[in-house]
Amino acid sequence: MAPKWRELADKLAARIRQGEYAPGEQLPHIRELVEAGEGSKSTVHAAYKALEAEGLVTSSRGHGTVVRAPAPLKRLGIERYDKTKWRDGDEVAFIADRVASGRPYQRNEQTQTVILTSPPPAAVAAYGLTDDAQVYARARLVKEGEQPTHTLTSYYLPEIVEGTRLVDPAPGPAGRGGGFRVLYDAGYEIDHMEEELFARPATAAESKLLQLPSGEWVVELHRTSYMADDTVIEFAIGIHAASRFAWKYAFQVPDSGASSRGTEPQ
């Protein structure tokens, strides 16, 4: 059995993550929790010290114990898909974001379910499927510690993924290098992608799954992955807690007229 201070720290941490105590809000004074029967003064003090060590709160004289505003995770753009990360190494996309953010991670912070099902309309459109088609849906829930950050569901054609680790529901990435490496090993190398982003209010189910505070919005991501010949080999929908990510894109600025200018007489 965990010590009393640990139980109290976990209870308060859960309330912080669920938004009951918002960033910048002061936690109850130690004496208030003592009077409420949460434990002795030393128990509450130890719980608050644990929360401070875990980066959830700050404590100072005159201000009490205040909930910290967490720095959002960096959600990388092009860099998170660098082939050297997943083809030659083991840095799958969500791990690349954590590394760039200077945040710790565990591979089992990604859990998943895999089912053969009817595709949603966006996947039907991406693949050009018929209404009676079936696809494998590989749904992942990604957490940072105990707090969910986002979901990502990839839809695959059965003929591409049957017999591979992508239909294995074991927690964590699908082996070394994750899903992109599995496709690569099967002869389907990702060459280019498209991503679309939509901001919208969270549904009740999303709020519950992602442990969102009341009124929190989400960013919905649609990702289409192609081979060099424009064959679609993955379509994915991600739901991200809006306040938990900072989206970063770095890219070369295109100049589509450069070639035509180069042919002009000097």
GROMACS .gro file of C-alpha atoms in nm:
model
  266
    1MET     CA    1   0.000   0.000   0.000
    2ALA     CA    2   0.128   0.346  -0.090
    3PRO     CA    3   0.199   0.588   0.194
    4LYS     CA    4  -0.071   0.840   0.280
    5TRP     CA    5   0.122   1.134   0.133
    6ARG     CA    6   0.159   0.950  -0.198
    7GLU     CA    7  -0.211   0.875  -0.215
    8LEU     CA    8  -0.290   1.241  -0.150
    9ALA     CA    9  -0.033   1.357  -0.408
   10ASP     CA   10  -0.184   1.125  -0.670
   11LYS     CA   11  -0.535   1.249  -0.589
   12LEU     CA   12  -0.432   1.614  -0.624
   13ALA     CA   13  -0.232   1.540  -0.942
   14ALA     CA   14  -0.540   1.382  -1.098
   15ARG     CA   15  -0.746   1.690  -1.014
   16ILE     CA   16  -0.482   1.914  -1.170
   17ARG     CA   17  -0.472   1.709  -1.490
   18GLN     CA   18  -0.850   1.701  -1.511
   19GLY     CA   19  -0.866   2.080  -1.481
   20GLU     CA   20  -1.024   2.105  -1.137
   21TYR     CA   21  -0.723   2.315  -1.040
   22ALA     CA   22  -0.633   2.538  -1.334
   23PRO     CA   23  -0.287   2.676  -1.415
   24GLY     CA   24  -0.215   2.970  -1.187
   25GLU     CA   25  -0.471   2.858  -0.929
   26GLN     CA   26  -0.361   2.816  -0.570
   27LEU     CA   27  -0.411   2.479  -0.405
   28PRO     CA   28  -0.584   2.472  -0.065
   29HIS     CA   29  -0.374   2.573   0.234
   30ILE     CA   30  -0.224   2.282   0.423
   31ARG     CA   31  -0.446   2.347   0.723
   32GLU     CA   32  -0.758   2.331   0.502
   33LEU     CA   33  -0.671   1.980   0.386
   34VAL     CA   34  -0.582   1.877   0.740
   35GLU     CA   35  -0.922   2.001   0.861
   36ALA     CA   36  -1.087   1.820   0.569
   37GLY     CA   37  -0.939   1.491   0.692
   38GLU     CA   38  -0.686   1.444   0.412
   39GLY     CA   39  -0.405   1.373   0.657
   40SER     CA   40  -0.170   1.531   0.907
   41LYS     CA   41   0.024   1.850   0.843
   42SER     CA   42   0.335   1.647   0.759
   43THR     CA   43   0.135   1.426   0.520
   44VAL     CA   44  -0.004   1.721   0.325
   45HIS     CA   45   0.334   1.893   0.323
   46ALA     CA   46   0.500   1.579   0.181
   47ALA     CA   47   0.227   1.552  -0.085
   48TYR     CA   48   0.282   1.912  -0.192
   49LYS     CA   49   0.658   1.856  -0.207
   50ALA     CA   50   0.600   1.555  -0.434
   51LEU     CA   51   0.380   1.761  -0.668
   52GLU     CA   52   0.651   2.028  -0.681
   53ALA     CA   53   0.918   1.768  -0.763
   54GLU     CA   54   0.697   1.636  -1.043
   55GLY     CA   55   0.670   1.982  -1.196
   56LEU     CA   56   0.297   2.024  -1.138
   57VAL     CA   57   0.312   2.309  -0.886
   58THR     CA   58   0.541   2.579  -0.752
   59SER     CA   59   0.562   2.689  -0.388
   60SER     CA   60   0.675   3.024  -0.252
   61ARG     CA   61   0.629   3.234   0.059
   62GLY     CA   62   0.328   3.460   0.034
   63HIS     CA   63   0.187   3.283  -0.272
   64GLY     CA   64   0.134   2.933  -0.139
   65THR     CA   65   0.131   2.633  -0.371
   66VAL     CA   66   0.025   2.725  -0.725
   67VAL     CA   67  -0.049   2.504  -1.025
   68ARG     CA   68   0.211   2.548  -1.297
   69ALA     CA   69   0.116   2.621  -1.655
   70PRO     CA   70   0.284   2.333  -1.837
   71ALA     CA   71   0.494   2.416  -2.139
   72PRO     CA   72   0.316   2.266  -2.440
   73LEU     CA   73   0.474   1.975  -2.621
   74LYS     CA   74   0.642   2.063  -2.948
   75ARG     CA   75   0.455   1.891  -3.228
   76LEU     CA   76   0.716   1.887  -3.501
   77GLY     CA   77   0.639   1.912  -3.870
   78ILE     CA   78   0.871   1.769  -4.135
   79GLU     CA   79   1.145   1.677  -3.887
   80ARG     CA   80   0.934   1.422  -3.699
   81TYR     CA   81   0.912   1.209  -4.014
   82ASP     CA   82   1.283   1.210  -4.101
   83LYS     CA   83   1.359   0.861  -4.233
   84THR     CA   84   1.678   0.838  -4.032
   85LYS     CA   85   1.465   0.846  -3.716
   86TRP     CA   86   1.245   0.545  -3.795
   87ARG     CA   87   1.417   0.362  -4.082
   88ASP     CA   88   1.768   0.369  -3.937
   89GLY     CA   89   1.680   0.423  -3.571
   90ASP     CA   90   1.391   0.377  -3.330
   91GLU     CA   91   1.259   0.729  -3.285
   92VAL     CA   92   0.892   0.705  -3.383
   93ALA     CA   93   0.700   1.029  -3.437
   94PHE     CA   94   0.558   1.083  -3.087
   95ILE     CA   95   0.901   1.011  -2.938
   96ALA     CA   96   1.061   1.263  -3.177
   97ASP     CA   97   0.823   1.525  -3.037
   98ARG     CA   98   0.919   1.436  -2.679
   99VAL     CA   99   1.291   1.448  -2.756
  100ALA     CA  100   1.252   1.790  -2.922
  101SER     CA  101   1.055   1.910  -2.618
  102GLY     CA  102   1.315   1.784  -2.370
  103ARG     CA  103   1.050   1.564  -2.209
  104PRO     CA  104   1.086   1.205  -2.087
  105TYR     CA  105   0.895   0.920  -2.249
  106GLN     CA  106   0.824   0.550  -2.227
  107ARG     CA  107   0.739   0.338  -2.531
  108ASN     CA  108   0.439   0.193  -2.347
  109GLU     CA  109   0.287   0.542  -2.320
  110GLN     CA  110   0.129   0.452  -2.653
  111THR     CA  111  -0.151   0.198  -2.622
  112GLN     CA  112  -0.360   0.072  -2.910
  113THR     CA  113  -0.645  -0.135  -3.041
  114VAL     CA  114  -0.665  -0.288  -3.390
  115ILE     CA  115  -0.990  -0.387  -3.561
  116LEU     CA  116  -1.111  -0.467  -3.912
  117THR     CA  117  -1.393  -0.222  -3.975
  118SER     CA  118  -1.574   0.007  -4.217
  119PRO     CA  119  -1.366   0.320  -4.287
  120PRO     CA  120  -1.485   0.671  -4.199
  121PRO     CA  121  -1.578   0.899  -4.490
  122ALA     CA  122  -1.241   1.078  -4.489
  123ALA     CA  123  -1.056   0.747  -4.529
  124VAL     CA  124  -1.297   0.639  -4.805
  125ALA     CA  125  -1.215   0.959  -4.992
  126ALA     CA  126  -0.839   0.931  -4.936
  127TYR     CA  127  -0.820   0.576  -5.069
  128GLY     CA  128  -1.103   0.604  -5.324
  129LEU     CA  129  -1.284   0.308  -5.165
  130THR     CA  130  -1.627   0.164  -5.228
  131ASP     CA  131  -1.899   0.184  -4.962
  132ASP     CA  132  -1.862  -0.184  -4.866
  133ALA     CA  133  -1.483  -0.175  -4.821
  134GLN     CA  134  -1.312  -0.284  -4.499
  135VAL     CA  135  -0.991  -0.144  -4.354
  136TYR     CA  136  -0.777  -0.207  -4.050
  137ALA     CA  137  -0.810   0.072  -3.794
  138ARG     CA  138  -0.509   0.097  -3.563
  139ALA     CA  139  -0.618   0.334  -3.286
  140ARG     CA  140  -0.354   0.469  -3.047
  141LEU     CA  141  -0.391   0.666  -2.726
  142VAL     CA  142  -0.070   0.848  -2.636
  143LYS     CA  143  -0.002   0.967  -2.282
  144GLU     CA  144   0.262   1.174  -2.111
  145GLY     CA  145   0.289   0.995  -1.780
  146GLU     CA  146  -0.072   0.949  -1.677
  147GLN     CA  147  -0.210   1.238  -1.884
  148PRO     CA  148  -0.337   1.165  -2.237
  149THR     CA  149  -0.205   1.403  -2.500
  150HIS     CA  150  -0.370   1.279  -2.819
  151THR     CA  151  -0.517   0.994  -3.015
  152LEU     CA  152  -0.411   0.877  -3.358
  153THR     CA  153  -0.600   0.624  -3.567
  154SER     CA  154  -0.436   0.493  -3.885
  155TYR     CA  155  -0.646   0.324  -4.152
  156TYR     CA  156  -0.477   0.062  -4.371
  157LEU     CA  157  -0.586  -0.153  -4.663
  158PRO     CA  158  -0.591  -0.522  -4.556
  159GLU     CA  159  -0.370  -0.633  -4.846
  160ILE     CA  160  -0.095  -0.399  -4.721
  161VAL     CA  161  -0.085  -0.485  -4.350
  162GLU     CA  162  -0.224  -0.835  -4.297
  163GLY     CA  163   0.049  -1.056  -4.155
  164THR     CA  164   0.253  -0.758  -4.028
  165ARG     CA  165   0.299  -0.614  -3.680
  166LEU     CA  166   0.057  -0.334  -3.768
  167VAL     CA  167  -0.233  -0.565  -3.687
  168ASP     CA  168  -0.080  -0.665  -3.351
  169PRO     CA  169  -0.263  -0.480  -3.068
  170ALA     CA  170   0.031  -0.507  -2.824
  171PRO     CA  171   0.098  -0.173  -2.647
  172GLY     CA  172   0.372   0.054  -2.777
  173PRO     CA  173   0.501   0.120  -3.129
  174ALA     CA  174   0.485  -0.169  -3.376
  175GLY     CA  175   0.843  -0.278  -3.318
  176ARG     CA  176   1.164  -0.093  -3.391
  177GLY     CA  177   1.094   0.219  -3.596
  178GLY     CA  178   0.718   0.190  -3.554
  179GLY     CA  179   0.454   0.172  -3.824
  180PHE     CA  180   0.652   0.346  -4.098
  181ARG     CA  181   0.935   0.093  -4.057
  182VAL     CA  182   0.685  -0.194  -4.078
  183LEU     CA  183   0.552  -0.056  -4.408
  184TYR     CA  184   0.907   0.000  -4.534
  185ASP     CA  185   1.006  -0.358  -4.455
  186ALA     CA  186   0.696  -0.480  -4.640
  187GLY     CA  187   0.799  -0.288  -4.953
  188TYR     CA  188   0.586   0.023  -4.900
  189GLU     CA  189   0.821   0.319  -4.852
  190ILE     CA  190   0.662   0.651  -4.758
  191ASP     CA  191   0.775   0.925  -4.994
  192HIS     CA  192   0.553   1.227  -4.922
  193MET     CA  193   0.261   1.332  -4.704
  194GLU     CA  194  -0.022   1.578  -4.670
  195GLU     CA  195  -0.151   1.706  -4.335
  196GLU     CA  196  -0.469   1.905  -4.273
  197LEU     CA  197  -0.558   2.063  -3.938
  198PHE     CA  198  -0.901   2.156  -3.801
  199ALA     CA  199  -0.973   2.325  -3.468
  200ARG     CA  200  -1.309   2.244  -3.310
  201PRO     CA  201  -1.480   2.188  -2.973
  202ALA     CA  202  -1.416   1.845  -2.823
  203THR     CA  203  -1.696   1.591  -2.817
  204ALA     CA  204  -1.805   1.448  -2.483
  205ALA     CA  205  -1.628   1.119  -2.561
  206GLU     CA  206  -1.305   1.301  -2.655
  207SER     CA  207  -1.317   1.512  -2.340
  208LYS     CA  208  -1.347   1.199  -2.129
  209LEU     CA  209  -1.077   1.005  -2.313
  210LEU     CA  210  -0.826   1.293  -2.317
  211GLN     CA  211  -0.922   1.415  -1.967
  212LEU     CA  212  -0.992   1.764  -2.096
  213PRO     CA  213  -1.109   2.051  -1.876
  214SER     CA  214  -1.450   2.198  -1.953
  215GLY     CA  215  -1.451   2.404  -2.272
  216GLU     CA  216  -1.120   2.268  -2.406
  217TRP     CA  217  -1.095   2.250  -2.784
  218VAL     CA  218  -0.909   1.991  -2.989
  219VAL     CA  219  -0.703   2.004  -3.306
  220GLU     CA  220  -0.805   1.733  -3.551
  221LEU     CA  221  -0.530   1.617  -3.785
  222HIS     CA  222  -0.579   1.433  -4.114
  223ARG     CA  223  -0.259   1.275  -4.248
  224THR     CA  224  -0.230   1.107  -4.586
  225SER     CA  225   0.093   0.916  -4.658
  226TYR     CA  226   0.197   0.833  -5.015
  227MET     CA  227   0.455   0.628  -5.198
  228ALA     CA  228   0.660   0.794  -5.474
  229ASP     CA  229   0.399   0.694  -5.734
  230ASP     CA  230   0.123   0.868  -5.528
  231THR     CA  231  -0.023   0.540  -5.398
  232VAL     CA  232  -0.184   0.602  -5.057
  233ILE     CA  233  -0.049   0.359  -4.796
  234GLU     CA  234  -0.180   0.519  -4.478
  235PHE     CA  235  -0.457   0.759  -4.385
  236ALA     CA  236  -0.468   0.875  -4.023
  237ILE     CA  237  -0.687   1.093  -3.804
  238GLY     CA  238  -0.542   1.242  -3.487
  239ILE     CA  239  -0.723   1.425  -3.208
  240HIS     CA  240  -0.494   1.652  -3.005
  241ALA     CA  241  -0.571   1.844  -2.688
  242ALA     CA  242  -0.528   2.199  -2.820
  243SER     CA  243  -0.356   2.348  -2.516
  244ARG     CA  244  -0.106   2.064  -2.479
  245PHE     CA  245   0.077   2.118  -2.810
  246ALA     CA  246   0.269   2.390  -2.990
  247TRP     CA  247   0.279   2.310  -3.362
  248LYS     CA  248   0.608   2.383  -3.534
  249TYR     CA  249   0.678   2.370  -3.907
  250ALA     CA  250   1.009   2.445  -4.078
  251PHE     CA  251   1.035   2.420  -4.456
  252GLN     CA  252   1.206   2.557  -4.763
  253VAL     CA  253   1.008   2.843  -4.916
  254PRO     CA  254   0.908   2.731  -5.269
  255ASP     CA  255   0.963   2.940  -5.578
  256SER     CA  256   0.753   2.780  -5.851
  257GLY     CA  257   0.855   3.044  -6.103
  258ALA     CA  258   1.228   2.989  -6.068
  259SER     CA  259   1.258   2.748  -6.362
  260SER     CA  260   1.066   2.973  -6.600
  261ARG     CA  261   1.277   3.274  -6.503
  262GLY     CA  262   1.586   3.067  -6.565
  263THR     CA  263   1.487   3.019  -6.930
  264GLU     CA  264   1.434   3.388  -6.998
  265PRO     CA  265   1.692   3.549  -7.226
  266GLN     CA  266   1.950   3.758  -7.046
   0.00000   0.00000   0.00000
